[in-house]
């Protein structure tokens, strides 16, 4: 499953070079070309999925299993103090490459990474109602 003119399909297939950390039949892990911090890398499935909404659960489970391994190795090598795992879906959410990918962003004291939101106030009645609806939709 690949999409014409998708840069990550080409990188995943090795047709466009990348600094690859790891590769298997289903994934390629490589350093981000514009890193937010030292060691910022991307985990990309070789199959094309536009985003998480396009992806099957097995592919998601395989990818997260790999992310768990890579995160630990990356922490060991970089000596980072923490790590953000970021995964954007849709332009509204900051996605710029429309082939599913997961960012692993090591964190260091004094870095310039900014992953955040303004905390809101929870309406407990609304939350319960939404919890029921989402559970039914699952
Ligand atoms: P998004 O904003 O879609 O979550 O993230 C896309 C990421 O892909 C960005 O952090 C960007 O720097 C990275 N990126 C885009 N094109 C390339 C490329 O050709 N090679 C590599 N290694 N990273 C890329
Ligand atoms: Zn693709």
PDB file of C-alpha atoms and ligand atoms in Angstrom:
ATOM      1  CA  UNK A   1       0.000   0.000   0.000  1.00  0.00           C
ATOM      2  CA  UNK A   2       1.733   3.174  -1.100  1.00  0.00           C
ATOM      3  CA  UNK A   3       0.671   6.522  -2.447  1.00  0.00           C
ATOM      4  CA  UNK A   4       2.170   8.262  -5.468  1.00  0.00           C
ATOM      5  CA  UNK A   5       4.043  11.443  -4.693  1.00  0.00           C
ATOM      6  CA  UNK A   6       4.184  10.720  -0.961  1.00  0.00           C
ATOM      7  CA  UNK A   7       7.602  11.686   0.389  1.00  0.00           C
ATOM      8  CA  UNK A   8       7.398   9.311   3.370  1.00  0.00           C
ATOM      9  CA  UNK A   9       6.427   6.367   1.111  1.00  0.00           C
ATOM     10  CA  UNK A  10       9.626   7.117  -0.808  1.00  0.00           C
ATOM     11  CA  UNK A  11      11.754   7.495   2.308  1.00  0.00           C
ATOM     12  CA  UNK A  12      10.232   4.338   3.834  1.00  0.00           C
ATOM     13  CA  UNK A  13      11.063   2.408   0.651  1.00  0.00           C
ATOM     14  CA  UNK A  14      14.627   3.755   0.663  1.00  0.00           C
ATOM     15  CA  UNK A  15      14.134   5.685  -2.601  1.00  0.00           C
ATOM     16  CA  UNK A  16      14.886   8.995  -0.873  1.00  0.00           C
ATOM     17  CA  UNK A  17      17.806   8.890   1.552  1.00  0.00           C
ATOM     18  CA  UNK A  18      17.316   9.306   5.279  1.00  0.00           C
ATOM     19  CA  UNK A  19      19.508   8.806   8.304  1.00  0.00           C
ATOM     20  CA  UNK A  20      17.941   5.519   9.238  1.00  0.00           C
ATOM     21  CA  UNK A  21      18.200   4.224  12.770  1.00  0.00           C
ATOM     22  CA  UNK A  22      16.192   1.041  12.223  1.00  0.00           C
ATOM     23  CA  UNK A  23      14.227  -0.744   9.548  1.00  0.00           C
ATOM     24  CA  UNK A  24      12.060  -3.873   9.419  1.00  0.00           C
ATOM     25  CA  UNK A  25       9.401  -5.186   7.023  1.00  0.00           C
ATOM     26  CA  UNK A  26       6.790  -2.776   8.368  1.00  0.00           C
ATOM     27  CA  UNK A  27       8.656   0.316   9.562  1.00  0.00           C
ATOM     28  CA  UNK A  28      11.509   2.735   9.058  1.00  0.00           C
ATOM     29  CA  UNK A  29      12.831   4.890  11.900  1.00  0.00           C
ATOM     30  CA  UNK A  30      14.905   7.906  10.867  1.00  0.00           C
ATOM     31  CA  UNK A  31      16.072  11.259  12.172  1.00  0.00           C
ATOM     32  CA  UNK A  32      13.867  14.270  11.472  1.00  0.00           C
ATOM     33  CA  UNK A  33      15.468  16.642   8.970  1.00  0.00           C
ATOM     34  CA  UNK A  34      14.478  19.666  11.079  1.00  0.00           C
ATOM     35  CA  UNK A  35      14.901  18.375  14.634  1.00  0.00           C
ATOM     36  CA  UNK A  36      13.288  20.062  17.594  1.00  0.00           C
ATOM     37  CA  UNK A  37      15.964  18.597  19.848  1.00  0.00           C
ATOM     38  CA  UNK A  38      18.981  16.333  19.620  1.00  0.00           C
ATOM     39  CA  UNK A  39      17.821  12.835  18.648  1.00  0.00           C
ATOM     40  CA  UNK A  40      14.368  13.876  17.317  1.00  0.00           C
ATOM     41  CA  UNK A  41      13.328  10.978  15.108  1.00  0.00           C
ATOM     42  CA  UNK A  42      10.282   9.678  13.277  1.00  0.00           C
ATOM     43  CA  UNK A  43       8.734   6.220  13.216  1.00  0.00           C
ATOM     44  CA  UNK A  44       7.044   5.637   9.886  1.00  0.00           C
ATOM     45  CA  UNK A  45       5.050   2.606   8.731  1.00  0.00           C
ATOM     46  CA  UNK A  46       6.071   1.391   5.278  1.00  0.00           C
ATOM     47  CA  UNK A  47       2.403   1.102   4.323  1.00  0.00           C
ATOM     48  CA  UNK A  48       0.769   4.413   3.525  1.00  0.00           C
ATOM     49  CA  UNK A  49      -1.866   5.607   5.979  1.00  0.00           C
ATOM     50  CA  UNK A  50      -2.788   9.292   5.745  1.00  0.00           C
ATOM     51  CA  UNK A  51      -3.222   9.522   9.513  1.00  0.00           C
ATOM     52  CA  UNK A  52      -4.446   7.553  12.540  1.00  0.00           C
ATOM     53  CA  UNK A  53      -8.033   7.597  11.247  1.00  0.00           C
ATOM     54  CA  UNK A  54      -6.859   5.733   8.157  1.00  0.00           C
ATOM     55  CA  UNK A  55      -4.842   3.145  10.069  1.00  0.00           C
ATOM     56  CA  UNK A  56      -5.844  -0.322  11.311  1.00  0.00           C
ATOM     57  CA  UNK A  57      -5.405  -1.293  14.955  1.00  0.00           C
ATOM     58  CA  UNK A  58      -2.795  -3.973  14.233  1.00  0.00           C
ATOM     59  CA  UNK A  59      -0.575  -1.450  12.417  1.00  0.00           C
ATOM     60  CA  UNK A  60      -0.955   0.935  15.353  1.00  0.00           C
ATOM     61  CA  UNK A  61      -0.098  -1.789  17.862  1.00  0.00           C
ATOM     62  CA  UNK A  62       2.983  -2.891  15.886  1.00  0.00           C
ATOM     63  CA  UNK A  63       4.159   0.682  15.576  1.00  0.00           C
ATOM     64  CA  UNK A  64       3.750   1.454  19.257  1.00  0.00           C
ATOM     65  CA  UNK A  65       5.557  -1.747  20.228  1.00  0.00           C
ATOM     66  CA  UNK A  66       8.494  -0.522  18.161  1.00  0.00           C
ATOM     67  CA  UNK A  67       8.215   3.000  19.609  1.00  0.00           C
ATOM     68  CA  UNK A  68       8.585   1.539  23.098  1.00  0.00           C
ATOM     69  CA  UNK A  69      11.881  -0.079  22.081  1.00  0.00           C
ATOM     70  CA  UNK A  70      13.236   2.930  20.191  1.00  0.00           C
ATOM     71  CA  UNK A  71      12.362   5.338  23.024  1.00  0.00           C
ATOM     72  CA  UNK A  72      14.446   3.364  25.512  1.00  0.00           C
ATOM     73  CA  UNK A  73      17.441   3.068  23.157  1.00  0.00           C
ATOM     74  CA  UNK A  74      17.234   6.756  22.247  1.00  0.00           C
ATOM     75  CA  UNK A  75      17.154   7.729  25.916  1.00  0.00           C
ATOM     76  CA  UNK A  76      20.168   5.558  26.642  1.00  0.00           C
ATOM     77  CA  UNK A  77      22.176   7.042  23.757  1.00  0.00           C
ATOM     78  CA  UNK A  78      21.214  10.726  24.076  1.00  0.00           C
ATOM     79  CA  UNK A  79      21.101  10.855  27.857  1.00  0.00           C
ATOM     80  CA  UNK A  80      17.859  12.842  27.573  1.00  0.00           C
ATOM     81  CA  UNK A  81      15.916  13.526  30.743  1.00  0.00           C
ATOM     82  CA  UNK A  82      12.514  12.834  29.212  1.00  0.00           C
ATOM     83  CA  UNK A  83      10.774  12.450  25.870  1.00  0.00           C
ATOM     84  CA  UNK A  84       7.644  13.722  24.155  1.00  0.00           C
ATOM     85  CA  UNK A  85       5.885  11.388  21.765  1.00  0.00           C
ATOM     86  CA  UNK A  86       3.931  13.520  19.335  1.00  0.00           C
ATOM     87  CA  UNK A  87       1.680  12.314  16.558  1.00  0.00           C
ATOM     88  CA  UNK A  88      -0.241  14.890  14.541  1.00  0.00           C
ATOM     89  CA  UNK A  89      -3.397  14.082  12.570  1.00  0.00           C
ATOM     90  CA  UNK A  90      -4.799  16.673  10.174  1.00  0.00           C
ATOM     91  CA  UNK A  91      -3.531  20.147   9.319  1.00  0.00           C
ATOM     92  CA  UNK A  92      -5.551  21.582  12.213  1.00  0.00           C
ATOM     93  CA  UNK A  93      -3.384  19.431  14.503  1.00  0.00           C
ATOM     94  CA  UNK A  94      -0.135  20.492  12.855  1.00  0.00           C
ATOM     95  CA  UNK A  95       0.319  17.580  10.450  1.00  0.00           C
ATOM     96  CA  UNK A  96       2.393  18.654   7.443  1.00  0.00           C
ATOM     97  CA  UNK A  97       3.304  15.285   5.930  1.00  0.00           C
ATOM     98  CA  UNK A  98       0.174  13.269   5.247  1.00  0.00           C
ATOM     99  CA  UNK A  99       1.650   9.822   5.781  1.00  0.00           C
ATOM    100  CA  UNK A 100       1.199   8.654   9.389  1.00  0.00           C
ATOM    101  CA  UNK A 101       4.302   9.177  11.508  1.00  0.00           C
ATOM    102  CA  UNK A 102       5.183   9.373  15.168  1.00  0.00           C
ATOM    103  CA  UNK A 103       7.702  11.872  16.549  1.00  0.00           C
ATOM    104  CA  UNK A 104      10.045  10.846  19.370  1.00  0.00           C
ATOM    105  CA  UNK A 105      11.436  14.080  20.790  1.00  0.00           C
ATOM    106  CA  UNK A 106      14.039  13.745  23.520  1.00  0.00           C
ATOM    107  CA  UNK A 107      13.846  16.464  26.169  1.00  0.00           C
ATOM    108  CA  UNK A 108      16.717  18.263  27.890  1.00  0.00           C
ATOM    109  CA  UNK A 109      16.810  21.020  30.472  1.00  0.00           C
ATOM    110  CA  UNK A 110      16.821  24.353  28.639  1.00  0.00           C
ATOM    111  CA  UNK A 111      15.708  22.999  25.249  1.00  0.00           C
ATOM    112  CA  UNK A 112      13.329  24.975  23.034  1.00  0.00           C
ATOM    113  CA  UNK A 113      10.709  22.267  22.470  1.00  0.00           C
ATOM    114  CA  UNK A 114       7.175  23.478  23.025  1.00  0.00           C
ATOM    115  CA  UNK A 115       4.362  20.921  23.180  1.00  0.00           C
ATOM    116  CA  UNK A 116       1.408  22.350  24.976  1.00  0.00           C
ATOM    117  CA  UNK A 117      -2.116  23.647  25.381  1.00  0.00           C
ATOM    118  CA  UNK A 118      -3.958  25.999  27.679  1.00  0.00           C
ATOM    119  CA  UNK A 119      -5.639  23.906  30.395  1.00  0.00           C
ATOM    120  CA  UNK A 120      -9.416  24.299  30.306  1.00  0.00           C
ATOM    121  CA  UNK A 121     -12.134  23.545  32.849  1.00  0.00           C
ATOM    122  CA  UNK A 122     -13.872  20.163  32.774  1.00  0.00           C
ATOM    123  CA  UNK A 123     -17.684  20.012  32.818  1.00  0.00           C
ATOM    124  CA  UNK A 124     -18.285  16.643  34.505  1.00  0.00           C
ATOM    125  CA  UNK A 125     -21.818  16.156  33.080  1.00  0.00           C
ATOM    126  CA  UNK A 126     -20.612  16.806  29.569  1.00  0.00           C
ATOM    127  CA  UNK A 127     -17.649  14.494  30.064  1.00  0.00           C
ATOM    128  CA  UNK A 128     -19.875  11.586  31.191  1.00  0.00           C
ATOM    129  CA  UNK A 129     -22.165  12.128  28.234  1.00  0.00           C
ATOM    130  CA  UNK A 130     -19.234  12.167  25.845  1.00  0.00           C
ATOM    131  CA  UNK A 131     -17.645   9.116  27.505  1.00  0.00           C
ATOM    132  CA  UNK A 132     -20.857   7.147  26.807  1.00  0.00           C
ATOM    133  CA  UNK A 133     -20.957   8.292  23.207  1.00  0.00           C
ATOM    134  CA  UNK A 134     -17.310   7.504  22.503  1.00  0.00           C
ATOM    135  CA  UNK A 135     -17.577   4.072  24.169  1.00  0.00           C
ATOM    136  CA  UNK A 136     -20.538   3.267  21.908  1.00  0.00           C
ATOM    137  CA  UNK A 137     -18.621   4.460  18.843  1.00  0.00           C
ATOM    138  CA  UNK A 138     -15.624   2.205  19.635  1.00  0.00           C
TER     139      UNK A 138
HETATM  140  P1  LIG B   1       4.313  16.711  11.038  1.00  0.00           P
HETATM  141  O1  LIG B   1       4.297  18.211  11.147  1.00  0.00           O
HETATM  142  O2  LIG B   1       3.584  16.250   9.787  1.00  0.00           O
HETATM  143  O3  LIG B   1       3.875  16.001  12.269  1.00  0.00           O
HETATM  144  O4  LIG B   1       5.835  16.345  10.886  1.00  0.00           O
HETATM  145  C1  LIG B   1       6.508  16.196   9.697  1.00  0.00           C
HETATM  146  C2  LIG B   1       7.969  16.100  10.053  1.00  0.00           C
HETATM  147  O5  LIG B   1       8.670  15.544   8.956  1.00  0.00           O
HETATM  148  C3  LIG B   1       8.625  17.468  10.335  1.00  0.00           C
HETATM  149  O6  LIG B   1       9.168  17.463  11.652  1.00  0.00           O
HETATM  150  C4  LIG B   1       9.677  17.590   9.253  1.00  0.00           C
HETATM  151  O7  LIG B   1      10.854  18.204   9.705  1.00  0.00           O
HETATM  152  C5  LIG B   1       9.919  16.140   8.839  1.00  0.00           C
HETATM  153  N1  LIG B   1      10.314  15.980   7.453  1.00  0.00           N
HETATM  154  C6  LIG B   1       9.688  16.513   6.360  1.00  0.00           C
HETATM  155  N2  LIG B   1      10.325  16.156   5.236  1.00  0.00           N
HETATM  156  C7  LIG B   1      11.363  15.354   5.623  1.00  0.00           C
HETATM  157  C8  LIG B   1      12.388  14.685   4.895  1.00  0.00           C
HETATM  158  O8  LIG B   1      12.470  14.732   3.666  1.00  0.00           O
HETATM  159  N3  LIG B   1      13.273  13.958   5.615  1.00  0.00           N
HETATM  160  C9  LIG B   1      13.210  13.888   6.992  1.00  0.00           C
HETATM  161  N4  LIG B   1      14.136  13.152   7.601  1.00  0.00           N
HETATM  162  N5  LIG B   1      12.259  14.512   7.696  1.00  0.00           N
HETATM  163  C10 LIG B   1      11.355  15.250   7.023  1.00  0.00           C
HETATM  164 ZN1  LIG B   2       2.979   7.589   2.025  1.00  0.00          ZN
END
